[in-house]
PDB file of C-alpha atoms in Angstrom:
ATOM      1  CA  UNK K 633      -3.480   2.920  31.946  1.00  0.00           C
ATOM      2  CA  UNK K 634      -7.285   3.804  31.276  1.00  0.00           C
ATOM      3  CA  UNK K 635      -9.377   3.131  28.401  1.00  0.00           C
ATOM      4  CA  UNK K 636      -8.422   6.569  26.590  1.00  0.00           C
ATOM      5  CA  UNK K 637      -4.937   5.977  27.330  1.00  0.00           C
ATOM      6  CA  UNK K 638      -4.404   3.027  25.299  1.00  0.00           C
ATOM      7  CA  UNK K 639      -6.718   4.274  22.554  1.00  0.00           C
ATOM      8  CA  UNK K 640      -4.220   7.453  22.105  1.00  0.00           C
ATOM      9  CA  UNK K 641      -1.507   4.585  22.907  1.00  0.00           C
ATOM     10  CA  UNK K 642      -3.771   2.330  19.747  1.00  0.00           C
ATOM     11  CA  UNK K 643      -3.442   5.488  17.868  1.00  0.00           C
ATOM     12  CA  UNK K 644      -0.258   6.461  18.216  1.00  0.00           C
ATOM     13  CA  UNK K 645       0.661   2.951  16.438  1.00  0.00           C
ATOM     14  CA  UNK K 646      -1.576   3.534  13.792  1.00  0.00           C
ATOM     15  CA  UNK K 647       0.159   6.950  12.763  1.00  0.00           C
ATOM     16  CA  UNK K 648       3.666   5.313  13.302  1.00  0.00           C
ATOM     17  CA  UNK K 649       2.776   2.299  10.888  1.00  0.00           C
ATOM     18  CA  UNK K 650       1.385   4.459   8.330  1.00  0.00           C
ATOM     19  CA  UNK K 651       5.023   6.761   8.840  1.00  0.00           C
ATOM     20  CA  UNK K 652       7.114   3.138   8.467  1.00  0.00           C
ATOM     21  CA  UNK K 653       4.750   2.029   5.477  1.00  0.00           C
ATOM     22  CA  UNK K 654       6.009   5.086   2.914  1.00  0.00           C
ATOM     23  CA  UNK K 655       9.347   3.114   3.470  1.00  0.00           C
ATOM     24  CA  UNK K 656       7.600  -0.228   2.936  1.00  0.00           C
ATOM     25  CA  UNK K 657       8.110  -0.504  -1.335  1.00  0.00           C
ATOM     26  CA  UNK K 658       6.203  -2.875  -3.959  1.00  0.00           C
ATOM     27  CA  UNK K 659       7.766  -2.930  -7.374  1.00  0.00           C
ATOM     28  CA  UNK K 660       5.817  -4.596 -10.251  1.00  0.00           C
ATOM     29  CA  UNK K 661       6.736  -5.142 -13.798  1.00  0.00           C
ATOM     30  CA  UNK K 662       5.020  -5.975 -16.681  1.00  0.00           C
ATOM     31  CA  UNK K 663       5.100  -9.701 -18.076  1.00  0.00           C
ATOM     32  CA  UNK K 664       7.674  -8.704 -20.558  1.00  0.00           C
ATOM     33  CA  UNK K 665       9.653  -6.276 -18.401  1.00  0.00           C
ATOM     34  CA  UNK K 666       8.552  -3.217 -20.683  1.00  0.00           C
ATOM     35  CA  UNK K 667       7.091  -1.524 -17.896  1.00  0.00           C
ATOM     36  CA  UNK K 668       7.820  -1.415 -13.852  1.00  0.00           C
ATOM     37  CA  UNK K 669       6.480   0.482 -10.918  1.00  0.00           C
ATOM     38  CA  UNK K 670       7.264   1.110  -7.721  1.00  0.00           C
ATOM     39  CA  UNK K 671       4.704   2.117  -4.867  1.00  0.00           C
ATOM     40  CA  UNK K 672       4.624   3.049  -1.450  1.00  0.00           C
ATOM     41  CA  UNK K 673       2.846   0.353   1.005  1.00  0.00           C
ATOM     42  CA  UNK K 674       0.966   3.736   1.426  1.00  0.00           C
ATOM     43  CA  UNK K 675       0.364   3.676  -2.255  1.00  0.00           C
ATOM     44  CA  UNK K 676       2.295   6.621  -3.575  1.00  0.00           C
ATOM     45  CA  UNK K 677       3.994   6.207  -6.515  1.00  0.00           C
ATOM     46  CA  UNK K 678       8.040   6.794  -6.241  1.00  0.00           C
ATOM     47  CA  UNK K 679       9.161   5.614 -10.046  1.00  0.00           C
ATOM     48  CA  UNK K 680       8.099   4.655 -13.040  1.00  0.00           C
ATOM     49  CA  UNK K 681      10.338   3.082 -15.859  1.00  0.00           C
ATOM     50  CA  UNK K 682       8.833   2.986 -19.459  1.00  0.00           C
ATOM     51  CA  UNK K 683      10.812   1.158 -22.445  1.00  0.00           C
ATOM     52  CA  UNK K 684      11.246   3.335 -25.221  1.00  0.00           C
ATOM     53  CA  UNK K 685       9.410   0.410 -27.744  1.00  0.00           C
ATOM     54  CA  UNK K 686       6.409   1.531 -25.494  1.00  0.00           C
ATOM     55  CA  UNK K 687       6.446   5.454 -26.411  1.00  0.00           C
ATOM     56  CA  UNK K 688       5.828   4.435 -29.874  1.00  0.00           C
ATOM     57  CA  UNK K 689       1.997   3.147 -29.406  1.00  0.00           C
ATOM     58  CA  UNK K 690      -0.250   5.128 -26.800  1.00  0.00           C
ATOM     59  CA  UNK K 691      -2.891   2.691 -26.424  1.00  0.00           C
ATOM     60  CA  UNK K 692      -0.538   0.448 -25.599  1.00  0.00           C
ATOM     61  CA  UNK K 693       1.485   2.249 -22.904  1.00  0.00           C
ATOM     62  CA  UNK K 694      -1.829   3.226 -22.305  1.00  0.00           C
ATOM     63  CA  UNK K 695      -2.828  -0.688 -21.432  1.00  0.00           C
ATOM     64  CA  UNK K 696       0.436  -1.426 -19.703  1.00  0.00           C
ATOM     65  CA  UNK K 697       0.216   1.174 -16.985  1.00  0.00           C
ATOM     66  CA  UNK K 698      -3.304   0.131 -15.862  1.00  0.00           C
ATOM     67  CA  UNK K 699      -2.709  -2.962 -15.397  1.00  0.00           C
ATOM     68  CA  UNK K 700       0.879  -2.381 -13.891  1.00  0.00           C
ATOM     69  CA  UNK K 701      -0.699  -0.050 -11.485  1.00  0.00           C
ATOM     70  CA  UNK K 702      -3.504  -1.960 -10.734  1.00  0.00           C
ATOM     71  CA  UNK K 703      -1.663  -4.835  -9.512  1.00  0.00           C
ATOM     72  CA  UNK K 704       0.850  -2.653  -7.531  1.00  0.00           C
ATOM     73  CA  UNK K 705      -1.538  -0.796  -6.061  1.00  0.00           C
ATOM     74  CA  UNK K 706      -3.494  -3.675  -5.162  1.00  0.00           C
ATOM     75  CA  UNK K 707      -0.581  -5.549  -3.720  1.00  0.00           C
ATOM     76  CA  UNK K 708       0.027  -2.193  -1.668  1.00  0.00           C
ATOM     77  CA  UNK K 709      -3.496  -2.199  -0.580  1.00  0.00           C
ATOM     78  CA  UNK K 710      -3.100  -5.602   0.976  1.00  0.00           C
ATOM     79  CA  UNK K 711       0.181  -4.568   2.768  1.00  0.00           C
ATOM     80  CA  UNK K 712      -1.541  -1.539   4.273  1.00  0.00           C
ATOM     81  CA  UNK K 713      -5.141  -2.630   5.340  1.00  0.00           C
ATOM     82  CA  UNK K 714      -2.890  -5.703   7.243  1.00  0.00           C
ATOM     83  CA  UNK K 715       0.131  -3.614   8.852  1.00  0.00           C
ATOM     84  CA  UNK K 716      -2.746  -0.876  10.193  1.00  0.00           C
ATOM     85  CA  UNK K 717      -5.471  -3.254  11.198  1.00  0.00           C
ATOM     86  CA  UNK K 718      -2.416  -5.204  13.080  1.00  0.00           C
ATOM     87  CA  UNK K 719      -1.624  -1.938  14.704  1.00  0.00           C
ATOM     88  CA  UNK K 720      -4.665  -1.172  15.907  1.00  0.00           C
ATOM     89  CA  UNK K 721      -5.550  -4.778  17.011  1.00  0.00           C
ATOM     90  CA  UNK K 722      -2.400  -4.083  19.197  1.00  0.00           C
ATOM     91  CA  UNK K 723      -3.274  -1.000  20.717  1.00  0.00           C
ATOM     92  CA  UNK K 724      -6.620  -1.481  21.777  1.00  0.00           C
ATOM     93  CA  UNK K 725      -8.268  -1.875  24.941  1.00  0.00           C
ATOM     94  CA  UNK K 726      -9.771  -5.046  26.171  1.00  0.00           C
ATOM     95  CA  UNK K 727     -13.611  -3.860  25.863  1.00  0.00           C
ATOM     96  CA  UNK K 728     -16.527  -6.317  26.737  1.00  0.00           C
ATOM     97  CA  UNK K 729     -18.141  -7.804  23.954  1.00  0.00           C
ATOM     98  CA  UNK K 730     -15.947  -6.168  21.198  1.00  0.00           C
ATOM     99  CA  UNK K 731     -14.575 -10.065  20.803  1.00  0.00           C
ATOM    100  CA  UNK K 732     -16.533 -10.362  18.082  1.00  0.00           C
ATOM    101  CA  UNK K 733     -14.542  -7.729  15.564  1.00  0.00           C
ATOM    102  CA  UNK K 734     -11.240  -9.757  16.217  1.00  0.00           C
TER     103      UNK K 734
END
């Protein structure tokens, strides 16, 4: 196979990881299980369950959902950056000199 083969090839793994990771879920909760998320590895958000003690103050629920998403979405960041950069290792050619991006 030639060069631009297994870069389609390198490709073609790289579309059908980021396909698999909307599958790939990261749930997070708050410390006191008030609030919980749960992402996509591809970091879409599929639910989101709020305690009704949290409706009551804004800032609060305010509070809680950064930092719930943050972490989630962080966690999911991790997940994807590996599972694609994997992918792509995979796939791609053996070039001369590109060692050094391994």
């Amino acid at each position: 196979m030639g060069m631009m083969g297994k870069l389609q090839e390198a490709q073609k793994k790289v579309e059908e990881t980021k396909k698999r990771l909307d599958h790939v879920l990261i749930d997070e909760k708050s410390a006191d299980n008030l609030l919980e998320v749960t992402l996509t590895a591809n970091r879409s958000i599929k639910s989101l369950k709020i305690d009704d003690s949290l409706l009551e103050d804004k800032e609060q629920l305010e509070d809680y959902l950064i930092l719930v998403l943050n972490k989630a979405i962080e966690k999911a960041t991790k997940i994807n950056e590996a599972e694609l950069a994997a992918a792509a290792k995979d796939g791609m050619p053996n070039i001369p000199g590109m060692d050094m991006f391994k």
